[in-house]
PDB file of C-alpha atoms and ligand atoms in Angstrom:
ATOM      1  CA  MET A 145     136.023 115.518  84.138  1.00  0.00           C
ATOM      2  CA  PRO A 146     132.633 117.206  84.115  1.00  0.00           C
ATOM      3  CA  ASN A 147     131.287 118.415  80.807  1.00  0.00           C
ATOM      4  CA  LYS A 148     131.505 122.206  80.818  1.00  0.00           C
ATOM      5  CA  GLU A 149     130.105 122.871  77.352  1.00  0.00           C
ATOM      6  CA  LEU A 150     126.637 121.479  77.974  1.00  0.00           C
ATOM      7  CA  ASN A 151     123.779 123.767  76.910  1.00  0.00           C
ATOM      8  CA  LEU A 152     120.439 122.087  77.394  1.00  0.00           C
ATOM      9  CA  SER A 153     118.486 125.049  76.041  1.00  0.00           C
ATOM     10  CA  GLN A 154     119.517 123.921  72.547  1.00  0.00           C
ATOM     11  CA  TRP A 155     117.886 120.781  71.106  1.00  0.00           C
ATOM     12  CA  SER A 156     119.274 117.930  73.226  1.00  0.00           C
ATOM     13  CA  VAL A 157     118.742 114.223  73.586  1.00  0.00           C
ATOM     14  CA  ILE A 158     119.127 112.604  76.979  1.00  0.00           C
ATOM     15  CA  ALA A 159     119.077 108.839  76.722  1.00  0.00           C
ATOM     16  CA  GLY A 160     120.162 105.701  78.489  1.00  0.00           C
ATOM     17  CA  PRO A 161     118.858 102.899  80.617  1.00  0.00           C
ATOM     18  CA  CYS A 162     116.073 103.321  83.128  1.00  0.00           C
ATOM     19  CA  ALA A 163     118.425 101.899  85.732  1.00  0.00           C
ATOM     20  CA  ALA A 164     122.141 101.179  85.901  1.00  0.00           C
ATOM     21  CA  GLU A 165     122.493  97.412  86.265  1.00  0.00           C
ATOM     22  CA  SER A 166     126.151  96.591  85.685  1.00  0.00           C
ATOM     23  CA  ARG A 167     129.438  98.203  84.744  1.00  0.00           C
ATOM     24  CA  ILE A 168     129.389  96.535  81.333  1.00  0.00           C
ATOM     25  CA  GLN A 169     125.863  97.734  80.613  1.00  0.00           C
ATOM     26  CA  ILE A 170     126.789 101.338  81.465  1.00  0.00           C
ATOM     27  CA  VAL A 171     130.095 101.441  79.587  1.00  0.00           C
ATOM     28  CA  GLU A 172     128.644  99.717  76.535  1.00  0.00           C
ATOM     29  CA  SER A 173     125.641 102.060  76.536  1.00  0.00           C
ATOM     30  CA  ALA A 174     127.853 105.134  76.868  1.00  0.00           C
ATOM     31  CA  LYS A 175     129.948 104.100  73.859  1.00  0.00           C
ATOM     32  CA  LYS A 176     126.930 103.539  71.618  1.00  0.00           C
ATOM     33  CA  LEU A 177     125.024 106.577  72.860  1.00  0.00           C
ATOM     34  CA  SER A 178     127.930 108.910  72.285  1.00  0.00           C
ATOM     35  CA  GLU A 179     128.521 107.460  68.801  1.00  0.00           C
ATOM     36  CA  SER A 180     124.855 108.192  68.083  1.00  0.00           C
ATOM     37  CA  GLY A 181     125.264 111.821  69.117  1.00  0.00           C
ATOM     38  CA  VAL A 182     123.302 111.659  72.372  1.00  0.00           C
ATOM     39  CA  ASN A 183     124.121 114.701  74.503  1.00  0.00           C
ATOM     40  CA  VAL A 184     123.648 113.264  77.982  1.00  0.00           C
ATOM     41  CA  MET A 185     123.543 109.675  79.241  1.00  0.00           C
ATOM     42  CA  ARG A 186     120.904 108.985  81.856  1.00  0.00           C
ATOM     43  CA  ALA A 187     120.745 106.048  84.274  1.00  0.00           C
ATOM     44  CA  GLY A 188     118.904 105.725  87.566  1.00  0.00           C
ATOM     45  CA  LEU A 189     121.150 104.582  90.424  1.00  0.00           C
ATOM     46  CA  TRP A 190     118.778 105.020  93.345  1.00  0.00           C
ATOM     47  CA  LYS A 191     115.357 104.066  91.992  1.00  0.00           C
ATOM     48  CA  PRO A 192     112.236 105.320  93.738  1.00  0.00           C
ATOM     49  CA  ARG A 193     110.006 102.250  93.389  1.00  0.00           C
ATOM     50  CA  THR A 194     106.301 101.893  94.070  1.00  0.00           C
ATOM     51  CA  SER A 195     106.946  98.969  96.408  1.00  0.00           C
ATOM     52  CA  PRO A 196     109.735  98.801  99.006  1.00  0.00           C
ATOM     53  CA  ASN A 197     109.996  95.132  98.110  1.00  0.00           C
ATOM     54  CA  SER A 198     111.079  95.894  94.550  1.00  0.00           C
ATOM     55  CA  TRP A 199     114.712  96.262  93.572  1.00  0.00           C
ATOM     56  CA  GLN A 200     115.863  99.755  94.607  1.00  0.00           C
ATOM     57  CA  GLY A 201     118.751 100.250  92.172  1.00  0.00           C
ATOM     58  CA  VAL A 202     122.484  99.625  92.464  1.00  0.00           C
ATOM     59  CA  GLY A 203     123.087 102.751  94.520  1.00  0.00           C
ATOM     60  CA  GLU A 204     126.569 104.068  95.141  1.00  0.00           C
ATOM     61  CA  GLU A 205     128.349 101.290  93.280  1.00  0.00           C
ATOM     62  CA  GLY A 206     126.977 102.665  90.025  1.00  0.00           C
ATOM     63  CA  VAL A 207     128.522 106.110  90.532  1.00  0.00           C
ATOM     64  CA  ASN A 208     131.934 104.747  89.552  1.00  0.00           C
ATOM     65  CA  TRP A 209     130.484 103.040  86.464  1.00  0.00           C
ATOM     66  CA  MET A 210     128.986 106.320  85.295  1.00  0.00           C
ATOM     67  CA  VAL A 211     132.154 108.298  85.981  1.00  0.00           C
ATOM     68  CA  GLU A 212     134.219 105.693  84.136  1.00  0.00           C
ATOM     69  CA  ALA A 213     131.800 105.755  81.188  1.00  0.00           C
ATOM     70  CA  ARG A 214     132.238 109.537  80.990  1.00  0.00           C
ATOM     71  CA  GLU A 215     136.020 109.211  81.133  1.00  0.00           C
ATOM     72  CA  ILE A 216     136.056 106.688  78.295  1.00  0.00           C
ATOM     73  CA  THR A 217     133.576 108.421  75.967  1.00  0.00           C
ATOM     74  CA  GLY A 218     133.331 112.054  77.069  1.00  0.00           C
ATOM     75  CA  ILE A 219     129.532 111.790  77.323  1.00  0.00           C
ATOM     76  CA  ALA A 220     127.858 113.909  80.011  1.00  0.00           C
ATOM     77  CA  ILE A 221     126.238 111.888  82.793  1.00  0.00           C
ATOM     78  CA  SER A 222     123.011 112.303  84.692  1.00  0.00           C
ATOM     79  CA  THR A 223     121.092 110.517  87.419  1.00  0.00           C
ATOM     80  CA  GLU A 224     118.050 110.989  89.623  1.00  0.00           C
ATOM     81  CA  VAL A 225     118.475 112.689  92.967  1.00  0.00           C
ATOM     82  CA  LYS A 226     115.875 111.191  95.239  1.00  0.00           C
ATOM     83  CA  ASP A 227     117.039 112.665  98.545  1.00  0.00           C
ATOM     84  CA  GLU A 228     119.693 114.826 100.191  1.00  0.00           C
ATOM     85  CA  LYS A 229     122.109 111.949 100.710  1.00  0.00           C
ATOM     86  CA  VAL A 230     122.055 111.120  97.014  1.00  0.00           C
ATOM     87  CA  LEU A 231     122.502 114.800  96.213  1.00  0.00           C
ATOM     88  CA  GLU A 232     125.726 114.886  98.181  1.00  0.00           C
ATOM     89  CA  LYS A 233     127.093 111.794  96.463  1.00  0.00           C
ATOM     90  CA  THR A 234     126.261 113.022  92.953  1.00  0.00           C
ATOM     91  CA  LEU A 235     127.809 116.419  93.611  1.00  0.00           C
ATOM     92  CA  ARG A 236     130.956 114.775  94.915  1.00  0.00           C
ATOM     93  CA  ALA A 237     131.203 112.703  91.719  1.00  0.00           C
ATOM     94  CA  GLU A 238     130.586 115.867  89.656  1.00  0.00           C
ATOM     95  CA  PHE A 239     127.645 114.581  87.654  1.00  0.00           C
ATOM     96  CA  ASP A 240     126.958 116.946  84.723  1.00  0.00           C
ATOM     97  CA  VAL A 241     123.177 117.027  85.074  1.00  0.00           C
ATOM     98  CA  LEU A 242     120.881 116.006  87.934  1.00  0.00           C
ATOM     99  CA  TRP A 243     117.213 115.221  87.718  1.00  0.00           C
ATOM    100  CA  ILE A 244     114.382 115.218  90.206  1.00  0.00           C
ATOM    101  CA  GLY A 245     111.771 112.589  89.520  1.00  0.00           C
ATOM    102  CA  SER A 246     108.026 112.856  89.315  1.00  0.00           C
ATOM    103  CA  ARG A 247     107.507 111.299  92.750  1.00  0.00           C
ATOM    104  CA  ASN A 248     109.625 113.995  94.400  1.00  0.00           C
ATOM    105  CA  ALA A 249     108.523 116.852  92.163  1.00  0.00           C
ATOM    106  CA  GLN A 250     106.848 118.696  95.020  1.00  0.00           C
ATOM    107  CA  CYS A 251     109.223 117.722  97.790  1.00  0.00           C
ATOM    108  CA  PHE A 252     110.020 121.351  98.528  1.00  0.00           C
ATOM    109  CA  SER A 253     112.791 120.719 101.046  1.00  0.00           C
ATOM    110  CA  LEU A 254     114.641 118.611  98.458  1.00  0.00           C
ATOM    111  CA  LEU A 255     114.034 121.166  95.683  1.00  0.00           C
ATOM    112  CA  GLU A 256     115.393 123.952  97.853  1.00  0.00           C
ATOM    113  CA  GLU A 257     118.400 121.947  98.922  1.00  0.00           C
ATOM    114  CA  VAL A 258     119.184 121.035  95.315  1.00  0.00           C
ATOM    115  CA  GLY A 259     118.907 124.714  94.352  1.00  0.00           C
ATOM    116  CA  LYS A 260     121.085 125.936  97.191  1.00  0.00           C
ATOM    117  CA  SER A 261     123.815 123.368  96.818  1.00  0.00           C
ATOM    118  CA  THR A 262     124.124 123.881  93.042  1.00  0.00           C
ATOM    119  CA  SER A 263     123.734 127.662  92.947  1.00  0.00           C
ATOM    120  CA  GLY A 264     127.419 128.489  92.555  1.00  0.00           C
ATOM    121  CA  LEU A 265     127.895 125.769  89.952  1.00  0.00           C
ATOM    122  CA  ARG A 266     124.746 126.605  87.957  1.00  0.00           C
ATOM    123  CA  LEU A 267     124.536 122.857  87.396  1.00  0.00           C
ATOM    124  CA  PRO A 268     121.670 121.912  85.033  1.00  0.00           C
ATOM    125  CA  ILE A 269     118.751 120.484  87.033  1.00  0.00           C
ATOM    126  CA  ILE A 270     115.945 118.666  85.246  1.00  0.00           C
ATOM    127  CA  LEU A 271     112.675 118.903  87.119  1.00  0.00           C
ATOM    128  CA  LYS A 272     110.114 116.338  86.071  1.00  0.00           C
ATOM    129  CA  ARG A 273     106.477 117.283  86.272  1.00  0.00           C
ATOM    130  CA  GLY A 274     104.632 115.732  89.186  1.00  0.00           C
ATOM    131  CA  MET A 275     102.326 113.058  87.788  1.00  0.00           C
ATOM    132  CA  GLY A 276      99.277 114.988  88.978  1.00  0.00           C
ATOM    133  CA  ALA A 277     100.680 118.524  88.887  1.00  0.00           C
ATOM    134  CA  ASP A 278      98.931 121.340  87.060  1.00  0.00           C
ATOM    135  CA  LEU A 279     100.844 124.190  85.444  1.00  0.00           C
ATOM    136  CA  ASP A 280     101.026 126.400  88.548  1.00  0.00           C
ATOM    137  CA  GLU A 281     102.158 123.518  90.721  1.00  0.00           C
ATOM    138  CA  TRP A 282     104.864 122.544  88.238  1.00  0.00           C
ATOM    139  CA  LEU A 283     106.177 126.084  87.814  1.00  0.00           C
ATOM    140  CA  GLY A 284     105.919 126.756  91.554  1.00  0.00           C
ATOM    141  CA  ALA A 285     108.056 123.696  92.216  1.00  0.00           C
ATOM    142  CA  ALA A 286     110.617 124.923  89.679  1.00  0.00           C
ATOM    143  CA  GLU A 287     110.869 128.249  91.494  1.00  0.00           C
ATOM    144  CA  TYR A 288     112.107 126.525  94.633  1.00  0.00           C
ATOM    145  CA  ILE A 289     115.185 125.681  92.571  1.00  0.00           C
ATOM    146  CA  THR A 290     115.452 128.740  90.295  1.00  0.00           C
ATOM    147  CA  LYS A 291     115.502 131.064  93.320  1.00  0.00           C
ATOM    148  CA  HIS A 292     118.992 129.697  93.924  1.00  0.00           C
ATOM    149  CA  ASN A 293     120.044 128.102  90.619  1.00  0.00           C
ATOM    150  CA  PRO A 294     118.369 129.417  87.434  1.00  0.00           C
ATOM    151  CA  ASN A 295     119.643 126.529  85.305  1.00  0.00           C
ATOM    152  CA  VAL A 296     116.457 124.458  85.442  1.00  0.00           C
ATOM    153  CA  ILE A 297     115.043 122.357  82.611  1.00  0.00           C
ATOM    154  CA  LEU A 298     111.418 121.289  82.936  1.00  0.00           C
ATOM    155  CA  CYS A 299     110.501 117.765  81.853  1.00  0.00           C
ATOM    156  CA  GLU A 300     107.025 116.661  80.851  1.00  0.00           C
ATOM    157  CA  ARG A 301     106.703 112.901  81.481  1.00  0.00           C
ATOM    158  CA  GLY A 302     102.975 112.400  81.196  1.00  0.00           C
ATOM    159  CA  ILE A 303     100.255 112.786  83.773  1.00  0.00           C
ATOM    160  CA  LYS A 304      97.759 110.388  85.294  1.00  0.00           C
ATOM    161  CA  GLY A 305      94.417 110.195  83.527  1.00  0.00           C
ATOM    162  CA  PHE A 306      92.269 107.448  82.140  1.00  0.00           C
ATOM    163  CA  PRO A 307      94.526 105.907  79.490  1.00  0.00           C
ATOM    164  CA  LYS A 308      93.930 102.231  78.878  1.00  0.00           C
ATOM    165  CA  ASN A 309      96.712 101.663  76.418  1.00  0.00           C
ATOM    166  CA  THR A 310      99.480 103.944  77.564  1.00  0.00           C
ATOM    167  CA  ARG A 311     101.205 104.405  80.918  1.00  0.00           C
ATOM    168  CA  ASN A 312     100.396 108.127  81.170  1.00  0.00           C
ATOM    169  CA  VAL A 313      98.832 110.948  79.172  1.00  0.00           C
ATOM    170  CA  LEU A 314     101.469 112.981  77.323  1.00  0.00           C
ATOM    171  CA  ASP A 315     100.369 116.556  77.891  1.00  0.00           C
ATOM    172  CA  LEU A 316     102.226 118.585  75.270  1.00  0.00           C
ATOM    173  CA  GLN A 317      99.790 121.466  75.667  1.00  0.00           C
ATOM    174  CA  THR A 318     100.670 122.186  79.292  1.00  0.00           C
ATOM    175  CA  ALA A 319     104.323 121.528  78.492  1.00  0.00           C
ATOM    176  CA  LYS A 320     104.189 124.257  75.846  1.00  0.00           C
ATOM    177  CA  LEU A 321     102.465 126.639  78.250  1.00  0.00           C
ATOM    178  CA  ALA A 322     105.179 125.879  80.804  1.00  0.00           C
ATOM    179  CA  GLN A 323     107.844 126.748  78.239  1.00  0.00           C
ATOM    180  CA  ILE A 324     106.140 130.014  77.263  1.00  0.00           C
ATOM    181  CA  ARG A 325     105.282 131.105  80.784  1.00  0.00           C
ATOM    182  CA  SER A 326     108.545 130.221  82.506  1.00  0.00           C
ATOM    183  CA  GLY A 327     111.017 130.953  79.724  1.00  0.00           C
ATOM    184  CA  LEU A 328     112.787 127.764  80.830  1.00  0.00           C
ATOM    185  CA  PRO A 329     113.769 124.954  78.444  1.00  0.00           C
ATOM    186  CA  VAL A 330     111.248 122.106  78.384  1.00  0.00           C
ATOM    187  CA  ILE A 331     112.117 118.565  77.385  1.00  0.00           C
ATOM    188  CA  ILE A 332     109.764 115.629  76.829  1.00  0.00           C
ATOM    189  CA  ASP A 333     110.289 112.229  78.445  1.00  0.00           C
ATOM    190  CA  VAL A 334     108.540 110.173  75.810  1.00  0.00           C
ATOM    191  CA  SER A 335     109.359 106.841  77.473  1.00  0.00           C
ATOM    192  CA  HIS A 336     107.593 107.318  80.801  1.00  0.00           C
ATOM    193  CA  ALA A 337     104.704 109.040  79.051  1.00  0.00           C
ATOM    194  CA  ALA A 338     104.048 106.123  76.713  1.00  0.00           C
ATOM    195  CA  GLY A 339     105.221 103.162  78.774  1.00  0.00           C
ATOM    196  CA  ARG A 340     105.625 101.254  75.513  1.00  0.00           C
ATOM    197  CA  ARG A 341     108.216 101.149  72.760  1.00  0.00           C
ATOM    198  CA  ASP A 342     106.101 101.769  69.710  1.00  0.00           C
ATOM    199  CA  LEU A 343     105.180 105.332  70.640  1.00  0.00           C
ATOM    200  CA  VAL A 344     108.699 106.522  71.437  1.00  0.00           C
ATOM    201  CA  THR A 345     109.646 107.476  67.881  1.00  0.00           C
ATOM    202  CA  PRO A 346     106.499 109.372  66.826  1.00  0.00           C
ATOM    203  CA  MET A 347     106.291 111.256  70.133  1.00  0.00           C
ATOM    204  CA  ALA A 348     109.967 112.222  69.890  1.00  0.00           C
ATOM    205  CA  TYR A 349     109.291 113.653  66.421  1.00  0.00           C
ATOM    206  CA  ALA A 350     106.300 115.543  67.786  1.00  0.00           C
ATOM    207  CA  ALA A 351     108.442 117.006  70.581  1.00  0.00           C
ATOM    208  CA  LYS A 352     111.042 118.292  68.155  1.00  0.00           C
ATOM    209  CA  ALA A 353     108.550 119.634  65.628  1.00  0.00           C
ATOM    210  CA  ALA A 354     106.623 121.432  68.372  1.00  0.00           C
ATOM    211  CA  GLY A 355     109.675 123.419  69.441  1.00  0.00           C
ATOM    212  CA  PHE A 356     110.567 121.698  72.675  1.00  0.00           C
ATOM    213  CA  ASN A 357     114.180 121.779  73.811  1.00  0.00           C
ATOM    214  CA  GLY A 358     114.798 118.071  73.799  1.00  0.00           C
ATOM    215  CA  VAL A 359     113.696 114.578  74.651  1.00  0.00           C
ATOM    216  CA  MET A 360     114.487 111.994  77.270  1.00  0.00           C
ATOM    217  CA  ILE A 361     114.449 108.417  76.002  1.00  0.00           C
ATOM    218  CA  GLU A 362     115.101 105.170  77.850  1.00  0.00           C
ATOM    219  CA  ALA A 363     117.417 102.872  75.893  1.00  0.00           C
ATOM    220  CA  HIS A 364     119.079  99.648  77.002  1.00  0.00           C
ATOM    221  CA  PRO A 365     121.551  97.198  75.400  1.00  0.00           C
ATOM    222  CA  ASP A 366     119.037  94.367  75.904  1.00  0.00           C
ATOM    223  CA  PRO A 367     115.652  95.962  76.653  1.00  0.00           C
ATOM    224  CA  ASP A 368     113.694  92.721  77.098  1.00  0.00           C
ATOM    225  CA  GLN A 369     116.009  91.749  79.948  1.00  0.00           C
ATOM    226  CA  ALA A 370     115.957  95.166  81.650  1.00  0.00           C
ATOM    227  CA  MET A 371     115.391  95.014  85.416  1.00  0.00           C
ATOM    228  CA  THR A 372     112.996  97.996  85.313  1.00  0.00           C
ATOM    229  CA  ASP A 373     110.633  99.445  82.704  1.00  0.00           C
ATOM    230  CA  ALA A 374     111.416  96.712  80.168  1.00  0.00           C
ATOM    231  CA  ASN A 375     108.267  97.456  78.150  1.00  0.00           C
ATOM    232  CA  GLN A 376     109.272 100.989  77.307  1.00  0.00           C
ATOM    233  CA  GLN A 377     113.030 100.777  76.851  1.00  0.00           C
ATOM    234  CA  ILE A 378     114.276 100.639  73.282  1.00  0.00           C
ATOM    235  CA  SER A 379     117.483  99.078  71.963  1.00  0.00           C
ATOM    236  CA  LEU A 380     120.581 101.185  71.396  1.00  0.00           C
ATOM    237  CA  LYS A 381     120.205 100.415  67.696  1.00  0.00           C
ATOM    238  CA  SER A 382     116.653 101.778  67.618  1.00  0.00           C
ATOM    239  CA  LEU A 383     117.865 104.840  69.473  1.00  0.00           C
ATOM    240  CA  ASP A 384     120.523 105.391  66.811  1.00  0.00           C
ATOM    241  CA  LEU A 385     117.841 105.209  64.142  1.00  0.00           C
ATOM    242  CA  ILE A 386     115.708 107.763  65.967  1.00  0.00           C
ATOM    243  CA  MET A 387     118.701 110.100  66.193  1.00  0.00           C
ATOM    244  CA  ARG A 388     119.196 109.909  62.413  1.00  0.00           C
ATOM    245  CA  LYS A 389     115.525 110.568  61.787  1.00  0.00           C
ATOM    246  CA  LEU A 390     115.359 113.407  64.308  1.00  0.00           C
ATOM    247  CA  ASP A 391     118.195 115.108  62.396  1.00  0.00           C
ATOM    248  CA  ARG A 392     115.801 115.490  59.491  1.00  0.00           C
ATOM    249  CA  ILE A 393     113.084 117.174  61.554  1.00  0.00           C
ATOM    250  CA  PRO A 394     113.551 120.910  61.802  1.00  0.00           C
ATOM    251  CA  SER A 395     113.379 122.269  65.319  1.00  0.00           C
ATOM    252  CA  SER A 396     111.128 125.274  65.659  1.00  0.00           C
ATOM    253  CA  LEU A 397     113.102 126.529  68.686  1.00  0.00           C
TER     254      LEU A 397
HETATM  255  C1  PEP B 621     112.967 107.930  85.585  1.00  0.00           C
HETATM  256  O1  PEP B 621     113.179 108.805  84.724  1.00  0.00           O
HETATM  257  O2  PEP B 621     113.753 107.006  85.801  1.00  0.00           O
HETATM  258  C2  PEP B 621     111.725 107.991  86.362  1.00  0.00           C
HETATM  259  C3  PEP B 621     111.557 107.252  87.454  1.00  0.00           C
HETATM  260  O3  PEP B 621     110.808 108.816  85.834  1.00  0.00           O
HETATM  261  P1  PEP B 621     109.586 109.557  86.546  1.00  0.00           P
HETATM  262  O4  PEP B 621     110.126 110.214  87.780  1.00  0.00           O
HETATM  263  O5  PEP B 621     109.157 110.539  85.505  1.00  0.00           O
HETATM  264  O6  PEP B 621     108.544 108.516  86.841  1.00  0.00           O
HETATM  265 MN1   MN B 622     112.110 104.209  83.930  1.00  0.00          MN
END
């Protein structure tokens, strides 16, 4: 059953593996994540990879794992919609939240289609910032969805720049401007911004203290063995610790 109570404009944590890899991994993650108080479990099923020769995700098989994990634990479920075919499949399975990734963040036909096909449902749609998008480009992209479905959550995930030691540059300044200008909730994907585990905790604290609406964090039962983004995924135990510590940080929302 889809999760009707979800309100991602309040402080929310979206966490889970970069990619769904097996039924056990998803069910085990869902149990731990929901015990930790995570609001939405994320897992990529169709992964948009830099190379066509890289593993592309489990695809449709993983839909049942996610739905089962929700049935067992009650946790809301979310995955990336990379094209119209995926959109149809995720709507059929009644995913609670959909997200559009950075690589598709200005694919206007997809944005419009997502908006139109979720308008009646007002399904929450997370729109990641394009990795090279400025504020106008990011907000313009969001409008392609909000014209039809106003329930959009913007997600800052870091932009390209000249970082030597991190995967991307976490641009909290533009994220804050996006929140002020659009009036939409803004969450911070600290994992893809940093690309490394040791920055996840401090950047999550920063996001909460700065009045953002939530964070997205990649967490995996066995991060070193993860099939994608192993360097940045944290263990479910570390995630639990972050949740406890985040409780002590007042949100300025
Ligand atoms: C992801 O969240 O799995 C992902 C691929 O992120 P991004 O689109 O921000 O690179
Ligand atoms: Mn990832």
